[in-house]
Tab-separated table of N, CA and C in Angstrom:
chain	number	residue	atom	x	y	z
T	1091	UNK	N	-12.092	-8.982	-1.702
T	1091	UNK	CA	-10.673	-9.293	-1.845
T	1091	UNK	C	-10.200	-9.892	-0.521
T	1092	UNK	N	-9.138	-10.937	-0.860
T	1092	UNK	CA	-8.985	-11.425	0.472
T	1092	UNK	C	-7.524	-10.469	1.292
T	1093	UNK	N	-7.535	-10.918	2.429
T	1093	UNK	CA	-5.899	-10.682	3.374
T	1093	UNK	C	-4.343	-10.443	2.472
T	1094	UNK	N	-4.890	-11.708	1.492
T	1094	UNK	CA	-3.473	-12.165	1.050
T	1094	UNK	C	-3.531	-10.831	-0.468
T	1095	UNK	N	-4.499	-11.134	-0.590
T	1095	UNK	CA	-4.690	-10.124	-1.982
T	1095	UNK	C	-4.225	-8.635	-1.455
T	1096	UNK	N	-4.916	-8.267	0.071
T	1096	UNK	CA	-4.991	-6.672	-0.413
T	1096	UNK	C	-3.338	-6.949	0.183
T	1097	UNK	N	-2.839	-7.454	0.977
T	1097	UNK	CA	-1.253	-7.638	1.067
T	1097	UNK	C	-0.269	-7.399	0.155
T	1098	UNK	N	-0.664	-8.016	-0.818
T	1098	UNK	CA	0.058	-8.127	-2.551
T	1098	UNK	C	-0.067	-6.362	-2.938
T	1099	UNK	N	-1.327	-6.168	-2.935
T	1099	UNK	CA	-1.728	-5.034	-3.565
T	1099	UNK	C	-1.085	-4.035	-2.857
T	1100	UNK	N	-1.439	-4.311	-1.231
T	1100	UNK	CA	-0.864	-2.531	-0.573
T	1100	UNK	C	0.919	-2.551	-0.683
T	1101	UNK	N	1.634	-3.676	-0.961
T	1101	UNK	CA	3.043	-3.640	-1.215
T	1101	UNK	C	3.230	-3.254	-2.601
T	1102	UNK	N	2.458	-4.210	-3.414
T	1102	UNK	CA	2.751	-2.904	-5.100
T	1102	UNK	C	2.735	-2.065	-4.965
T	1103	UNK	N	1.490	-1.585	-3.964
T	1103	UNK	CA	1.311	0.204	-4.648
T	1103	UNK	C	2.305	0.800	-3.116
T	1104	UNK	N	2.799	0.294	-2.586
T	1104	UNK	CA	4.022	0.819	-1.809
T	1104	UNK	C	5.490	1.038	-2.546
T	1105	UNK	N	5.627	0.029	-2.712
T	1105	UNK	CA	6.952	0.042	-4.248
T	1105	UNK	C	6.607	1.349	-5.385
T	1106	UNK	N	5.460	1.186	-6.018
T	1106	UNK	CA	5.342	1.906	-7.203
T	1106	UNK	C	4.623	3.363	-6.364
T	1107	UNK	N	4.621	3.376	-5.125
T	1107	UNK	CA	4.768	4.812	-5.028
T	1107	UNK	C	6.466	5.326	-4.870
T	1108	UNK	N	6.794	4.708	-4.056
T	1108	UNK	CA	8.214	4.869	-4.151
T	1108	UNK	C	9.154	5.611	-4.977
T	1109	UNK	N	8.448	4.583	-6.122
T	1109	UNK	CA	9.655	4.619	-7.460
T	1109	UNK	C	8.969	6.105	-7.871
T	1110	UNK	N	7.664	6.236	-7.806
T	1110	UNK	CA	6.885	7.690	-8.607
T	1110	UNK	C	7.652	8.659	-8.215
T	1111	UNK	N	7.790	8.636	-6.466
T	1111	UNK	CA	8.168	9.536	-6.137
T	1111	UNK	C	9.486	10.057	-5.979
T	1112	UNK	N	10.731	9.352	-6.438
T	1112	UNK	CA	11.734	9.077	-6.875
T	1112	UNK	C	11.981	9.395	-8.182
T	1113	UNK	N	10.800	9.418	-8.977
T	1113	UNK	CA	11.207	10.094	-10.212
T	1113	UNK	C	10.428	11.061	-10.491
T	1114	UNK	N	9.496	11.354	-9.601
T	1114	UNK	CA	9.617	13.197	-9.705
T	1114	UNK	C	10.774	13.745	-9.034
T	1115	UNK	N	11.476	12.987	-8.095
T	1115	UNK	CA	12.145	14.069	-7.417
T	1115	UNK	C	13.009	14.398	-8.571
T	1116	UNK	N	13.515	12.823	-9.438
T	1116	UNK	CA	14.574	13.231	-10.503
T	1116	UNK	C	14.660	13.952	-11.599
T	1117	UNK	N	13.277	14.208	-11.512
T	1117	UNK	CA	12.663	15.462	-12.553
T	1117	UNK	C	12.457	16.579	-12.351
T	1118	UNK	N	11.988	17.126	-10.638
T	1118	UNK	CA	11.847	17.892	-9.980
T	1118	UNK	C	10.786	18.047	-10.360
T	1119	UNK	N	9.761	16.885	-10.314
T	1119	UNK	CA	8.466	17.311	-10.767
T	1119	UNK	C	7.436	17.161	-8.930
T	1120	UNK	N	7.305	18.442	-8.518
T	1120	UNK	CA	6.428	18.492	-7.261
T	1120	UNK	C	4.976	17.552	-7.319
T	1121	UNK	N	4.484	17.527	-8.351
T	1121	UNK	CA	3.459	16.810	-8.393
T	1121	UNK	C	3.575	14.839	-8.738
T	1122	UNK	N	4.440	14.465	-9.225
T	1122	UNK	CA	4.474	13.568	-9.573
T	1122	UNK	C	4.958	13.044	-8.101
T	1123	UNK	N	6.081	13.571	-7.142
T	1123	UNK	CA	6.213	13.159	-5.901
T	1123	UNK	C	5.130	12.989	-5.043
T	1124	UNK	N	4.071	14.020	-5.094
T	1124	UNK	CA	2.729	13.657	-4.056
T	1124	UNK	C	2.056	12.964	-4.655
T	1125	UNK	N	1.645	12.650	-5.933
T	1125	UNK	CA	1.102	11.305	-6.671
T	1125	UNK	C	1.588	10.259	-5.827
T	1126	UNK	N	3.137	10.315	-5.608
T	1126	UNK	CA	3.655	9.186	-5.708
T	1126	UNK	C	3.563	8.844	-3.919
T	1127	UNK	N	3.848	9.913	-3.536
T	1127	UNK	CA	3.451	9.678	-1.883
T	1127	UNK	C	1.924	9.497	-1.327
T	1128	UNK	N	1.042	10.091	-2.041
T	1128	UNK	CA	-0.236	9.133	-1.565
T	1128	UNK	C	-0.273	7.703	-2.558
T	1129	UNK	N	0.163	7.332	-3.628
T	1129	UNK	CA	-0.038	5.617	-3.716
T	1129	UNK	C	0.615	5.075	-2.499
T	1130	UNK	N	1.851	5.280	-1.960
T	1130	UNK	CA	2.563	4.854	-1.150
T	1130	UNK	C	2.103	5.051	0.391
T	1131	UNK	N	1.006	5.859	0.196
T	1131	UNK	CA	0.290	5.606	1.818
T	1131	UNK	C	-1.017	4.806	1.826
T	1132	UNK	N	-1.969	4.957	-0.073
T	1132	UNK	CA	-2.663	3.608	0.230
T	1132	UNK	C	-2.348	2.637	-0.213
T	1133	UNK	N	-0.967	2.325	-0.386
T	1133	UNK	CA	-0.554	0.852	-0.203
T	1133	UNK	C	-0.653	0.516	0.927
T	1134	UNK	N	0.124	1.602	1.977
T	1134	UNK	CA	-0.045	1.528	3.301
T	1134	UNK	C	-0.990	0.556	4.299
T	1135	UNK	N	-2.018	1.899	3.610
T	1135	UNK	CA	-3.470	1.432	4.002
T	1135	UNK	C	-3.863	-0.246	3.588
T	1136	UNK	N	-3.932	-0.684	2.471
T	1136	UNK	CA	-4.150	-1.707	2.166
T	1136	UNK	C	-3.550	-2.807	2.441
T	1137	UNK	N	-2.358	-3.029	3.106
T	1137	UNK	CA	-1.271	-3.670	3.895
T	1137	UNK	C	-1.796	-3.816	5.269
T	1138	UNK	N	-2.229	-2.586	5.641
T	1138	UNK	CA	-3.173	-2.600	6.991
T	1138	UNK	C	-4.753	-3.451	7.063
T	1139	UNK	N	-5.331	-3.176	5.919
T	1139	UNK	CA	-6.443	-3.899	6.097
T	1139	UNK	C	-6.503	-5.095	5.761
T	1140	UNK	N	-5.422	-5.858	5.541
T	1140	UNK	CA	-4.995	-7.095	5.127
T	1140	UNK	C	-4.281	-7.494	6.235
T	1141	UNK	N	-3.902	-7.397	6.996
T	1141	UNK	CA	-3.167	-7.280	8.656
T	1141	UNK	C	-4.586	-7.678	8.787
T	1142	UNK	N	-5.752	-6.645	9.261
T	1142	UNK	CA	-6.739	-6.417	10.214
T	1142	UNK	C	-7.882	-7.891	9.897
T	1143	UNK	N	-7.920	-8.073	8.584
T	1143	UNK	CA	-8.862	-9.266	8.247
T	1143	UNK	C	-8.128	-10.476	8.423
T	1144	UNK	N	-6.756	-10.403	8.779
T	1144	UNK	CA	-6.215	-12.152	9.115
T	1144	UNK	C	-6.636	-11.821	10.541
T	1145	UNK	N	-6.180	-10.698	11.183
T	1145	UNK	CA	-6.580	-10.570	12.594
T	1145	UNK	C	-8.040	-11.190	13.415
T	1146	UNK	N	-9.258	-10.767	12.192
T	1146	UNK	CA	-10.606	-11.037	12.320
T	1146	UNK	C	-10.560	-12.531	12.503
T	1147	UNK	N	-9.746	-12.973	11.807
T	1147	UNK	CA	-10.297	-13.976	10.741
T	1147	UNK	C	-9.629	-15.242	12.223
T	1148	UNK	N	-8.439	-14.868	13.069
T	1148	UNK	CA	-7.728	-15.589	13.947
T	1148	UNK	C	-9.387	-15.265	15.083
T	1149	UNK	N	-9.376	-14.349	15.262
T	1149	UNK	CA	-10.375	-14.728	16.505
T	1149	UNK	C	-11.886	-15.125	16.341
T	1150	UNK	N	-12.087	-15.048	14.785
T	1150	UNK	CA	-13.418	-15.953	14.355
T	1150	UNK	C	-12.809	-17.455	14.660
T	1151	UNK	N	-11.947	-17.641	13.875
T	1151	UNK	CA	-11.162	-19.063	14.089
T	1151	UNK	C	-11.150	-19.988	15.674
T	1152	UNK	N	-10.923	-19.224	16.164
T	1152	UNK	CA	-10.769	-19.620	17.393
T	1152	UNK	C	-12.066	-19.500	18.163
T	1153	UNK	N	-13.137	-19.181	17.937
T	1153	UNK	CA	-14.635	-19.212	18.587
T	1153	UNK	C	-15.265	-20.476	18.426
C-alpha cells in the first residue's frame, strides 16, 4: 500500500473510530467506546506510517 493510501485509510479509521466511540458513549455501551478508541489509534498508526514512507521516499529521492 502506498503513503497516500495508508493516509486515506489511517483518517477513515480515525473518523469511524470517533463516531464508534461517540456512540457507545450514547448508549453507554463501555465496550463499543474501546472498539472505537483503538480503531482511532490505528488510524493513528496508519497516518503515521504514511508520514514515515513519504519521509523514506524524500531522502531516497534525493540520493
Amino acid at each position: 500500500m502506498g503513503s497516500t493510501a495508508d493516509k486515506i485509510m489511517g483518517k477513515t479509521n480515525e473518523v469511524a473510530g470517533k463516531v464508534r466511540q461517540a456512540a457507545g458513549k450514547a448508549v453507554d455501551n463501555d465496550e463499543e467506546q474501546a472498539k472505537g478508541a483503538a480503531q482511532e489509534v490505528k488510524g493513528k498508526a496508519q497516518v503515521a506510517k504514511g508520514d514515515a514512507k513519504d519521509a523514506v521516499k524524500k531522502v531516497v529521492d534525493k540520493a
